[in-house]
Coordinates of C-alpha atoms in Angstrom, one line a residue:
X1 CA -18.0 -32.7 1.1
X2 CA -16.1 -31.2 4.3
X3 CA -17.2 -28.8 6.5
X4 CA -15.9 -25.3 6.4
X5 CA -13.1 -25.2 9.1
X6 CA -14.1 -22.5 11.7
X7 CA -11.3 -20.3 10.7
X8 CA -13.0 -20.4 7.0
X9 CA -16.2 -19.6 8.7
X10 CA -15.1 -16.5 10.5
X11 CA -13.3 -15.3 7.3
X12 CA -16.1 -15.8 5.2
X13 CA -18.3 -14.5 8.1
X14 CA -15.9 -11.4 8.3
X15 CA -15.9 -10.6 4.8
X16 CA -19.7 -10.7 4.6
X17 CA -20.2 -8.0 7.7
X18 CA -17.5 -5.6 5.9
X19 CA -19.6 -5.6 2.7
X20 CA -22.6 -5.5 5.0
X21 CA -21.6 -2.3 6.3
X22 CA -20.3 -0.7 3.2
X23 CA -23.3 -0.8 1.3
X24 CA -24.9 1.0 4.3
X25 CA -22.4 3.6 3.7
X26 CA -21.9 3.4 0.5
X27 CA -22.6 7.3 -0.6
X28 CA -19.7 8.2 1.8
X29 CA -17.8 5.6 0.3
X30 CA -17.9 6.3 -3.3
X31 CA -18.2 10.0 -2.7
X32 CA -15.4 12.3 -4.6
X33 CA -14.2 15.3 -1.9
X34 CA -13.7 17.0 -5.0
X35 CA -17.5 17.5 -5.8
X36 CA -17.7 18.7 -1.9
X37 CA -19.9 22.0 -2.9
X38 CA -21.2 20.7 -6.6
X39 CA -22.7 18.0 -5.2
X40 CA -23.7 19.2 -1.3
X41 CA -21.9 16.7 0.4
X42 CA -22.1 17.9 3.0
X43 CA -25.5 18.3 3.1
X44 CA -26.0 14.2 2.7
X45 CA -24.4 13.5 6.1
X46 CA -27.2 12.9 8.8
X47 CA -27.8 16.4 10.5
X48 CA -26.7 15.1 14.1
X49 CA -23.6 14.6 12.4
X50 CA -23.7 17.8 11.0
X51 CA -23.9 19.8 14.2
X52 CA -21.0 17.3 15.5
X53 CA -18.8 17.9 12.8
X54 CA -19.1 21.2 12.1
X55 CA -17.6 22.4 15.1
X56 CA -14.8 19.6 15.9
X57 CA -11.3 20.5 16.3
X58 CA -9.2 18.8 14.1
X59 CA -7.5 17.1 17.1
X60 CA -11.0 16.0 17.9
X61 CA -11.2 14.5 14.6
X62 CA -7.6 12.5 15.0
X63 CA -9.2 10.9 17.9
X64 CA -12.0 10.1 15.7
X65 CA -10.1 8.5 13.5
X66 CA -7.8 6.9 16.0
X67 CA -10.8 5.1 18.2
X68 CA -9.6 7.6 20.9
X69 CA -12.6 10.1 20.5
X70 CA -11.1 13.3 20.8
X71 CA -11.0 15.3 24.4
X72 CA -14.0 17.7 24.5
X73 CA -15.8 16.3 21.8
X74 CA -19.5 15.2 21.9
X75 CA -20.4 12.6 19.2
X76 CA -23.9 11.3 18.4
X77 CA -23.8 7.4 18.9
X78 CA -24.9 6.6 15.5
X79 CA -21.3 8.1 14.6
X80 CA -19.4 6.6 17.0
X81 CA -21.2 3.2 16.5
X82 CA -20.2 3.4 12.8
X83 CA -16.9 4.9 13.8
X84 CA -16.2 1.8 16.1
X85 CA -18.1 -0.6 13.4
X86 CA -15.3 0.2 10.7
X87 CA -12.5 -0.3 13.4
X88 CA -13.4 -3.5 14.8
X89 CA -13.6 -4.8 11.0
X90 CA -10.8 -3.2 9.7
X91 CA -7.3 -5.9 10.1
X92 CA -5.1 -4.5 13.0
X93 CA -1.9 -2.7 11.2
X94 CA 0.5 -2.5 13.7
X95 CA 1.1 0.4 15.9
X96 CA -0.5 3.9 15.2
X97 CA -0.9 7.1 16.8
X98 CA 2.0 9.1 18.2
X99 CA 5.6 9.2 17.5
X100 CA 7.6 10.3 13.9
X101 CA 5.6 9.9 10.5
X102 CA 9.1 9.2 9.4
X103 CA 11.8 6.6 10.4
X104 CA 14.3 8.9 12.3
X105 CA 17.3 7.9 10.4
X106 CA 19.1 5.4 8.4
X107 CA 18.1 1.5 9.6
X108 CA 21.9 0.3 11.8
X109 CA 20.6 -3.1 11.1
X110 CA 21.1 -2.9 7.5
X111 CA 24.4 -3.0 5.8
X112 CA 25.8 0.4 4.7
X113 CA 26.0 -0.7 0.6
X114 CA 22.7 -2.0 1.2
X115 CA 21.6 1.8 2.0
X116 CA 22.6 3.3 -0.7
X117 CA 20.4 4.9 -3.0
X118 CA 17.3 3.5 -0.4
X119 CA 15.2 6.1 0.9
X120 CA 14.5 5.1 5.2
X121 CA 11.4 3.9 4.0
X122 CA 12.1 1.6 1.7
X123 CA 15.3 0.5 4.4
X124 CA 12.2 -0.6 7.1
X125 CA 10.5 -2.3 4.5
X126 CA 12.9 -4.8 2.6
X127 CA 14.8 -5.6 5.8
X128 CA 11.3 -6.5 7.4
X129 CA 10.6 -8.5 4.2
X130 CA 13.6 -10.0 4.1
X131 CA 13.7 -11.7 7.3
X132 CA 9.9 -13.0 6.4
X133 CA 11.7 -14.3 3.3
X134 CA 14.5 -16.1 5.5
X135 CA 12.4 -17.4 7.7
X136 CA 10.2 -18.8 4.7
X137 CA 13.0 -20.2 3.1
X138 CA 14.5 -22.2 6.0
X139 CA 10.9 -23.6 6.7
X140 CA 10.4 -24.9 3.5
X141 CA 14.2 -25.8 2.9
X142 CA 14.2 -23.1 -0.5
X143 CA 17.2 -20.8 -0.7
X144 CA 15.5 -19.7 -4.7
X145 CA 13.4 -16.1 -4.5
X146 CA 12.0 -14.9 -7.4
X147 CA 11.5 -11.6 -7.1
X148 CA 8.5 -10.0 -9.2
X149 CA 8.2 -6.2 -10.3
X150 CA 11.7 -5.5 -8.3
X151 CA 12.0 -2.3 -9.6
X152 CA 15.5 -0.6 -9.2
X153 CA 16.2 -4.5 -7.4
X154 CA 16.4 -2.9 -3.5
X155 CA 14.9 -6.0 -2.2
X156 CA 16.5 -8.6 -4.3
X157 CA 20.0 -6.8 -3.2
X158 CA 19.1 -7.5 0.6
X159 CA 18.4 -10.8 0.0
X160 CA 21.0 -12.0 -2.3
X161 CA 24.0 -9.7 -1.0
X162 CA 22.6 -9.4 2.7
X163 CA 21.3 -12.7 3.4
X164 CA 22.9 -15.3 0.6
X165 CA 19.9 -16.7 -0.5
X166 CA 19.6 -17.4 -4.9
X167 CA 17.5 -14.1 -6.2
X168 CA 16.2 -13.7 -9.7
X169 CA 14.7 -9.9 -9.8
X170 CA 11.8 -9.7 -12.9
X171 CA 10.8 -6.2 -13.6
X172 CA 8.7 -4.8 -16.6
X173 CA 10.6 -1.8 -16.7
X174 CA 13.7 -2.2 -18.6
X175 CA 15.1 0.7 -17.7
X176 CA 14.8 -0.3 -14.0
X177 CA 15.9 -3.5 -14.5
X178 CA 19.0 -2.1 -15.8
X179 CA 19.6 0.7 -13.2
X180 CA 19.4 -2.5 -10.9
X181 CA 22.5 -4.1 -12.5
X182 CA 24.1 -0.8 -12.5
X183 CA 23.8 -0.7 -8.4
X184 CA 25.1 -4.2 -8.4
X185 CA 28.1 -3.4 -10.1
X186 CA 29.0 -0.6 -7.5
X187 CA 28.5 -2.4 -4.5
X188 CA 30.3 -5.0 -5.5
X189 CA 33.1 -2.9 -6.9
X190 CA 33.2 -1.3 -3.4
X191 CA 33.2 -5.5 -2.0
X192 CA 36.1 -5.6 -3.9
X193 CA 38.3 -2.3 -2.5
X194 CA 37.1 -3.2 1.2
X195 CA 36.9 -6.9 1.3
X196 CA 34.2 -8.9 1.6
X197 CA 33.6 -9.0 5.2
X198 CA 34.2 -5.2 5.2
X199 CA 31.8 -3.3 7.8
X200 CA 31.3 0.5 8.2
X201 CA 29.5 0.3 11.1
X202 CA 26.0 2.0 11.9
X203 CA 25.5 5.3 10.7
X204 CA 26.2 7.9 13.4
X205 CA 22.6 9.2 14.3
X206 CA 21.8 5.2 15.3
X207 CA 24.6 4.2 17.2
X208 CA 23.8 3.0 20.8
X209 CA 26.4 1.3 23.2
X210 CA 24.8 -2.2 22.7
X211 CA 23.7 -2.0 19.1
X212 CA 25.0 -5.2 17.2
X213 CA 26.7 -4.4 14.0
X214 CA 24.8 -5.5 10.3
X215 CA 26.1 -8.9 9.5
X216 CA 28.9 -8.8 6.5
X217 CA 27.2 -8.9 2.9
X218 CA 28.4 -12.2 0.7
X219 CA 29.6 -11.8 -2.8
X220 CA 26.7 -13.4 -4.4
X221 CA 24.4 -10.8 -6.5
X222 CA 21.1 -11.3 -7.6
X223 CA 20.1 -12.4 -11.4
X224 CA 17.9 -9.5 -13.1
X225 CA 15.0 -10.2 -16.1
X226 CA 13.7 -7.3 -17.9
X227 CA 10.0 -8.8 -18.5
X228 CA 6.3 -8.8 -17.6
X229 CA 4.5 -11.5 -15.7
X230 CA 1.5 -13.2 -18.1
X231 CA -1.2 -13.6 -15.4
X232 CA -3.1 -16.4 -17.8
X233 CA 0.4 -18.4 -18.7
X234 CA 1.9 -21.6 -17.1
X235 CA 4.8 -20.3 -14.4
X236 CA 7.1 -22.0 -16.5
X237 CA 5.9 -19.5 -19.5
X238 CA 4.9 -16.5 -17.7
X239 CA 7.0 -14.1 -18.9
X240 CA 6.2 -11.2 -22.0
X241 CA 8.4 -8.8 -22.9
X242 CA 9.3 -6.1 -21.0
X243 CA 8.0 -2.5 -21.8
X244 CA 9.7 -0.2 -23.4
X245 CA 11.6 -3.2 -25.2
X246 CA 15.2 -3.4 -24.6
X247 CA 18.1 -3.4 -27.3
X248 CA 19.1 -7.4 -26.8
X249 CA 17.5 -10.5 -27.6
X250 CA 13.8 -11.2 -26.1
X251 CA 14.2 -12.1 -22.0
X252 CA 13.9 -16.4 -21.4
X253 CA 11.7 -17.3 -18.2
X254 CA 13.8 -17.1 -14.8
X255 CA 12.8 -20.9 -14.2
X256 CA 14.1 -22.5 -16.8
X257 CA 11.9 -25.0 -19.2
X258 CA 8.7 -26.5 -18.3
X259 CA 9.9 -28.3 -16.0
X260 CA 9.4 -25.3 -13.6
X261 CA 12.2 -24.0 -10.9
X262 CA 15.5 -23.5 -12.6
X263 CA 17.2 -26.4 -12.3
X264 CA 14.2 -28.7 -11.2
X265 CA 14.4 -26.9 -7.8
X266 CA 10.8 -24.6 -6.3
X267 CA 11.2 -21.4 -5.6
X268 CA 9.8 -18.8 -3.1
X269 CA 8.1 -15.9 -4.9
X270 CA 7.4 -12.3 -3.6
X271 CA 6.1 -8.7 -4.6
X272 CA 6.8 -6.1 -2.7
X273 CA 3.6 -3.6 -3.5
X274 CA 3.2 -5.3 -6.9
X275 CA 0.8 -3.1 -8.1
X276 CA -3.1 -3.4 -9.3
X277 CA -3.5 -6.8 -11.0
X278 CA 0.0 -8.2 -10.3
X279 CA -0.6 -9.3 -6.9
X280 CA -3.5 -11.2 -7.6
X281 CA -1.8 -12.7 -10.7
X282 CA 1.8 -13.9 -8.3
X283 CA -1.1 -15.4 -6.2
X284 CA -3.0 -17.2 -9.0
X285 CA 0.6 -18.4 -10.5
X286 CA 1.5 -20.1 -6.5
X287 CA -2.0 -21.7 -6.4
X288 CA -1.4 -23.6 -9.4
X289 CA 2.0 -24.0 -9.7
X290 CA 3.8 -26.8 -7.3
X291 CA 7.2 -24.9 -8.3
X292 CA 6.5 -22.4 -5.6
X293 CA 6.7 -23.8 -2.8
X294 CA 5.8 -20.2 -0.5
X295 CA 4.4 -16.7 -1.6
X296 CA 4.7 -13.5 0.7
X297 CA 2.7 -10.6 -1.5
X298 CA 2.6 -6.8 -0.4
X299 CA 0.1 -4.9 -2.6
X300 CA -0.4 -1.3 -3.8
X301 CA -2.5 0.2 -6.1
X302 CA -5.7 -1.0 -5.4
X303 CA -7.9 1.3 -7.9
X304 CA -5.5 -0.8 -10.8
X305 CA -7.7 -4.0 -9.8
X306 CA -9.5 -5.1 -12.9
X307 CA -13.0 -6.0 -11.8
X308 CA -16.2 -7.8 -13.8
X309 CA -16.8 -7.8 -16.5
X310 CA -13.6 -9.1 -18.0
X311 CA -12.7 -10.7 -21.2
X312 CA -13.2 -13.9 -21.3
X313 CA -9.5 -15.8 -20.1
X314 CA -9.0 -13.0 -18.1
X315 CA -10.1 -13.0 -15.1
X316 CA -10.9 -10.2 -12.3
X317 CA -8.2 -8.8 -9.8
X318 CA -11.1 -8.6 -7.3
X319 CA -12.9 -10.4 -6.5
X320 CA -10.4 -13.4 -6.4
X321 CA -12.3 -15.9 -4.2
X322 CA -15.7 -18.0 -5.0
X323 CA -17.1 -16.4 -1.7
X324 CA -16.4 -12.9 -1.9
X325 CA -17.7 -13.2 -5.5
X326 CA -21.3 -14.6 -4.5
X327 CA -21.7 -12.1 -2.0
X328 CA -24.6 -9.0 -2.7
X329 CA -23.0 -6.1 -3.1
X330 CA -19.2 -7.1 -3.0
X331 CA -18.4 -4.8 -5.9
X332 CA -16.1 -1.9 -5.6
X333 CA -16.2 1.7 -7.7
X334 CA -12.7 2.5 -8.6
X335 CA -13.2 5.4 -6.0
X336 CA -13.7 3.1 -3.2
X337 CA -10.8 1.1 -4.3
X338 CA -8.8 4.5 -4.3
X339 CA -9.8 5.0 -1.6
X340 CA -8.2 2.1 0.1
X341 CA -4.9 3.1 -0.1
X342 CA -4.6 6.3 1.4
X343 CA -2.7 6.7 4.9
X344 CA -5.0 7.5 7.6
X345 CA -2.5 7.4 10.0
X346 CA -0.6 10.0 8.2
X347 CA -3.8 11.7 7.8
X348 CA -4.5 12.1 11.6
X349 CA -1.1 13.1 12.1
X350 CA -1.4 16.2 9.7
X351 CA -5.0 16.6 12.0
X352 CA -3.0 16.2 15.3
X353 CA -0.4 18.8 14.3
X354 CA -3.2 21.3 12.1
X355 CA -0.8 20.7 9.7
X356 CA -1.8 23.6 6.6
X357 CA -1.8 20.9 4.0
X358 CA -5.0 20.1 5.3
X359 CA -6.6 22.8 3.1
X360 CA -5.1 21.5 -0.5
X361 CA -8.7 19.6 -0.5
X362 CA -10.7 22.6 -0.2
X363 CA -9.0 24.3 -2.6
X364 CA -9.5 21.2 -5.0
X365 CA -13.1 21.4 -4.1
X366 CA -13.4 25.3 -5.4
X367 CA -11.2 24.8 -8.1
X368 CA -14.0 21.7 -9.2
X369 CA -16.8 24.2 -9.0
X370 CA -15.3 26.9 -10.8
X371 CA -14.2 24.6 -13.3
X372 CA -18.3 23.1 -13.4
X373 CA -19.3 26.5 -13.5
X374 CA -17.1 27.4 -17.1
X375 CA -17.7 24.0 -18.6
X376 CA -20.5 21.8 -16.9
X377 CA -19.6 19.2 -19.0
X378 CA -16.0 19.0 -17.8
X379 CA -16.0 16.7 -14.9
X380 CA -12.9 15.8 -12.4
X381 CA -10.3 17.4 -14.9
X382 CA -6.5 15.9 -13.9
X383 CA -5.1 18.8 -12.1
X384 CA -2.5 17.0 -10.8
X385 CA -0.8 18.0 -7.8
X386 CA 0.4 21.2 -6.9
X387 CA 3.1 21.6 -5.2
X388 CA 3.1 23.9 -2.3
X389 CA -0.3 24.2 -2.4
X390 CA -0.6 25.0 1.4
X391 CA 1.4 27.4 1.1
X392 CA -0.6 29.6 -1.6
X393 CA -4.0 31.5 -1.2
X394 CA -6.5 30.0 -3.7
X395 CA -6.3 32.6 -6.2
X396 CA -2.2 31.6 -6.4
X397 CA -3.5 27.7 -6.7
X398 CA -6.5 28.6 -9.2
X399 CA -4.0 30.0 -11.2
X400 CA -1.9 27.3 -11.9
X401 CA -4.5 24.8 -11.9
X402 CA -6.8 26.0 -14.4
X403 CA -3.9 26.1 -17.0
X404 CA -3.8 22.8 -16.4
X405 CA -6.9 22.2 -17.9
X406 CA -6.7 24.6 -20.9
X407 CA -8.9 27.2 -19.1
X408 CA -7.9 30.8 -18.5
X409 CA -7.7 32.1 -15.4
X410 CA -8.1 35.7 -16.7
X411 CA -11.7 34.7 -17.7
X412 CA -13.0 33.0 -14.3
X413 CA -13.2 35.2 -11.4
X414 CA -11.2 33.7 -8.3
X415 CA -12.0 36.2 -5.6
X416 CA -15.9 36.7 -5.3
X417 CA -18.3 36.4 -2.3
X418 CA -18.9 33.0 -2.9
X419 CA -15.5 31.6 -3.7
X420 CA -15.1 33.4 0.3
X421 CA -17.9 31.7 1.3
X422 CA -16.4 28.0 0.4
X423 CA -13.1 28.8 1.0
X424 CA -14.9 29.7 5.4
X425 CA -15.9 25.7 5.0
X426 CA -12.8 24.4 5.2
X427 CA -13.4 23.0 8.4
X428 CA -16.3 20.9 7.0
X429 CA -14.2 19.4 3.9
X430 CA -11.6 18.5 6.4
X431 CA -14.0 16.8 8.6
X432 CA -16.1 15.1 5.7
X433 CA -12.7 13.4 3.8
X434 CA -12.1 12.4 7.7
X435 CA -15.4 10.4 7.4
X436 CA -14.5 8.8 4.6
X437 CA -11.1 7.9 5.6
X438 CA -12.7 5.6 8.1
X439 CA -14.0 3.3 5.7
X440 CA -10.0 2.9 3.5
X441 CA -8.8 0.3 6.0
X442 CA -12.3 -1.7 5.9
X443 CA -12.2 -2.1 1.8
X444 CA -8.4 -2.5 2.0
X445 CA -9.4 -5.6 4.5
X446 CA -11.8 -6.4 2.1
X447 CA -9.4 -6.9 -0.8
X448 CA -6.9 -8.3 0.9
X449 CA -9.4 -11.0 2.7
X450 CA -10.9 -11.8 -0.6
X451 CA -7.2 -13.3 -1.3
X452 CA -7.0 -14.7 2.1
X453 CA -10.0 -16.7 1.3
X454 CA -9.0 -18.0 -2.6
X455 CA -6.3 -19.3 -1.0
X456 CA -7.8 -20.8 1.9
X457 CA -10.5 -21.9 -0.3
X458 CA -7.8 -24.4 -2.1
X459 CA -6.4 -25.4 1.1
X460 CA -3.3 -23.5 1.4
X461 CA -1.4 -22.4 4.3
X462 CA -1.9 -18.6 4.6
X463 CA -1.6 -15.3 7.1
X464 CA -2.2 -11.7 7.0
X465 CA 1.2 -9.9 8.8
X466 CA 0.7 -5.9 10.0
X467 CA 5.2 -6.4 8.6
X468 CA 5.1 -2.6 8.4
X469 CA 5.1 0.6 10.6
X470 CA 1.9 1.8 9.3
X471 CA 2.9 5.6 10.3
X472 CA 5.3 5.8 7.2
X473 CA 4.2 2.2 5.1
X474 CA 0.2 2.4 4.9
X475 CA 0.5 -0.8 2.8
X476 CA 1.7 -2.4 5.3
X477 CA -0.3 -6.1 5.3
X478 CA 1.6 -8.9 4.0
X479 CA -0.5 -11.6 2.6
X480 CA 2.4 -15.1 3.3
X481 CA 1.1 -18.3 1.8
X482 CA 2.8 -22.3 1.9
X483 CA 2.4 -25.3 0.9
X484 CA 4.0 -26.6 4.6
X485 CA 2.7 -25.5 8.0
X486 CA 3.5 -21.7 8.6
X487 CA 3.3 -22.1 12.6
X488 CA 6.6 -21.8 12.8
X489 CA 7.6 -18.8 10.6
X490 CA 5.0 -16.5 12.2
X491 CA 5.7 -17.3 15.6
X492 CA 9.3 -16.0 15.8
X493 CA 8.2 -12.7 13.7
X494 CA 7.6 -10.5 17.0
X495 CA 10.7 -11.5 18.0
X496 CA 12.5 -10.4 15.3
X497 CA 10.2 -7.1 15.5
X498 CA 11.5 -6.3 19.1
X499 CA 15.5 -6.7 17.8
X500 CA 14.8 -4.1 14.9
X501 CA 15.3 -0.5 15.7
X502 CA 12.6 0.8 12.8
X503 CA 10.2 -2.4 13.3
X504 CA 6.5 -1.1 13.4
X505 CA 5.5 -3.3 16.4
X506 CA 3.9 -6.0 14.5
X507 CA 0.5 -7.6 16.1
X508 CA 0.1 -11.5 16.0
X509 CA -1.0 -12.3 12.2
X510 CA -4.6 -12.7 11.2
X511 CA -4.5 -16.7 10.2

């Protein structure tokens, strides 16, 4: 039998020192900033830390977070040696740090039928994707994308209007499959007033002396499938159907017969954040599928991961690969996994700017001990979000919380010494979620190299890409897999980074 290849050994070496250091932290990591004062979390954190935190600035706490340390601040190096130890661990997502948390406007380099009804956001992300896609398609001479859980079909429209290539959008939703053909229909009734090669233009806030107009969209929309993917089918059978069940007939597989690819033909298959279990599933369905010739997966929703124990046939959504799943102490609580996909760049921007949102998880915190208090046996009741809950005192908040949870305000006092007391700690629930936000990015990197490495583990071409502006895209690592050489797909990436007005400065991939 072969020898690892030393790339397999430094991923399998990597994913051994993250779970390494989160079972040293573990207590951080599965702690609930909820139970802040029922459970004295606070309390738990080594005292130097204490005395450290207690008295940063939330600036100082940014730079924390940031690997910038935070002017005027004085850490004990146990801190910063676990503060630099989750960094250097963690895979590089792009650029971080100053500038918007938002795209400023409208992307110019996307077609102005292509905007419509795409939040900025979602603009950043499916042009970035789609040039992945192109690129992937002309390396492994594929024009067929299969797009799973396309939702209202945002994506597939780029590629199929915006870049030609032969889309078939799957979504479980029936109702958003069909709010997908509906946005098909208008922008090609408004292809047909203007003509095809019609072009508004840029929009107005964007427009620069040299900026290049989009290229004209073609007339070719994408095919959409109301149906779920069956993670333990054949790809040529993979498809159930879709929930809430639609009016017509039962939906028939986007690829045709058993043969695979429709037509004979493979077929490039993405997800962009296909959430819990269906990312691992699109990856399981390339690995054993020769029909797909190329995968590029973004995922979301990590506390939706089945884990072990699982029926039999149905196996885990983490761990995926042989290695990660021999490891001591790979597993993952749900809150850890929860944990993973919360923004920390976002978050140090709210610290950066002492945004007052930063108190919502104090009040949480009271609300959970008042709550304990009443009924002891009622434990991490959905509140739900608030809105506006910065904007309240805590009495306001209590009081349209506890509702929420079939309790009575009128019978729970809401402004006593002691609710003061907690309420003067703010500070410390800031800084302690802070703590915890260090370790998101490593279990994240944990996840996603556990997929890295069940690929790699069967021989397949694969990368890690920062594709995203992680200041408004958190989940911004896309995982791209082949059957052919990738060398030359990744390599022109940065340069198509540089020509994009909202690209997020994408590192070199992690291959």
């Amino acid at each position: 039998m072969a020898a690892p290849s030393p790339s397999l050994q430094r991923e399998q070496q990597h994913a051994a020192d993250i779970i390494r250091l989160l079972t040293l932290y573990r207590p951080l990591l599965d702690a609930y900033v909820i139970d802040f004062f029922v459970e004295g979390l606070w309390a738990q954190l080594p005292p130097p830390w204490q005395a450290a935190l207690a008295t940063a600035a939330p600036q100082q706490l940014a730079g924390l977070l940031g690997g910038r340390g935070g002017a005027g601040a004085t850490w004990p190096l146990s801190l910063l040696a676990f503060a630099a130890a989750a960094r250097a661990l963690a895979f590089p997502r792009g650029q971080s740090g100053g500038g918007s948390p938002r795209p400023p406007c409208q992307s110019a380099r996307l077609h102005p039928l292509l905007r419509r009804h795409v939040k900025p956001k979602k603009q950043h992300e499916i042009r970035r994707l789609g040039k992945l896609l192109q690129r992937l398609s002309q390396a492994t001479s594929c024009d067929r994308v299969v797009d799973v859980g396309a939702g209202q079909g945002h994506l597939s429209r780029f590629l199929a209007f915006g870049l030609g290539l032969s889309v078939t959008a799957v979504e479980g939703d029936g109702r958003l499959a069909g709010m997908a053909e509906r946005f098909d229909r208008e922008l090609l009734r408004e292809l047909g007033k203007r003509g095809v090669l019609g072009n508004e233009g840029p929009p107005q806030c964007c427009q620069t002396p040299t900026r290049r107009p989009p290229p004209p969209l073609t007339p070719r929309g994408p095919r959409h499938v109301a149906g779920r993917l069956d993670p333990g089918a054949p790809w040529g059978e993979f498809l159930l159907p879709p929930h809430p069940p639609g009016p017509g007939p039962a939906a028939r597989n986007p690829l045709g017969g058993p043969g695979g690819a429709e037509g004979g033909q493979r077929v490039l298959v993405t997800g962009l954040h296909a959430c819990g279990d269906l990312s691992p599933a699109l990856l399981r369905h390339f690995a054993r599928s020769p029909a797909v010739a190329a995968i590029a997966s973004v995922a979301c929703c990590y506390m939706k991961l089945s884990t072990p124990p699982q029926p039999p046939g149905c196996p885990p959504g983490y761990p995926l690969s042989s290695w990660v799943a021999t490891l001591p102490g790979h597993e993952l609580s749900y809150r850890a996994r929860e944990a993973a996909c919360h923004a920390l760049e976002e978050y140090a921007g709210r610290l950066r700017r002492q945004s007052c949102s930063l108190r919502a998880h104090c009040y949480r915190a009271i609300l959970e001990t008042l709550i304990r208090a009443a009924h002891p046996g009622m434990k991490h009741p959905g509140v739900q979000t608030v809105k506006k809950a910065h904007a309240l005192s805590f009495p306001q908040y209590a009081r349209l919380g506890l509702p929420r949870v079939g309790l009575d305000p009128a019978t729970i006092p809401l402004e006593t010494e002691a609710v003061g007391a907690m309420l003067e700690q703010q500070h410390k629930v800031v800084a302690f979620f802070s703590l915890t936000l260090l370790l998101a990015p490593l279990v994240e990197t944990l996840i996603l190299l556990d997929r890295l490495l069940y690929l790699r583990e069967q021989g397949f071409q694969c990368a890690l890409v920062p594709l995203f502006n992680p200041r408004f895209s958190p989940r911004n690592l896309v995982l791209v897999a082949a059957r052919t050489p990738l060398g030359t797909v990744l390599a022109g990436l940065h340069e198509d980074s540089s020509d994009d007005e909202d690209a997020g400065g994408a590192e070199p991939p992690s291959s």
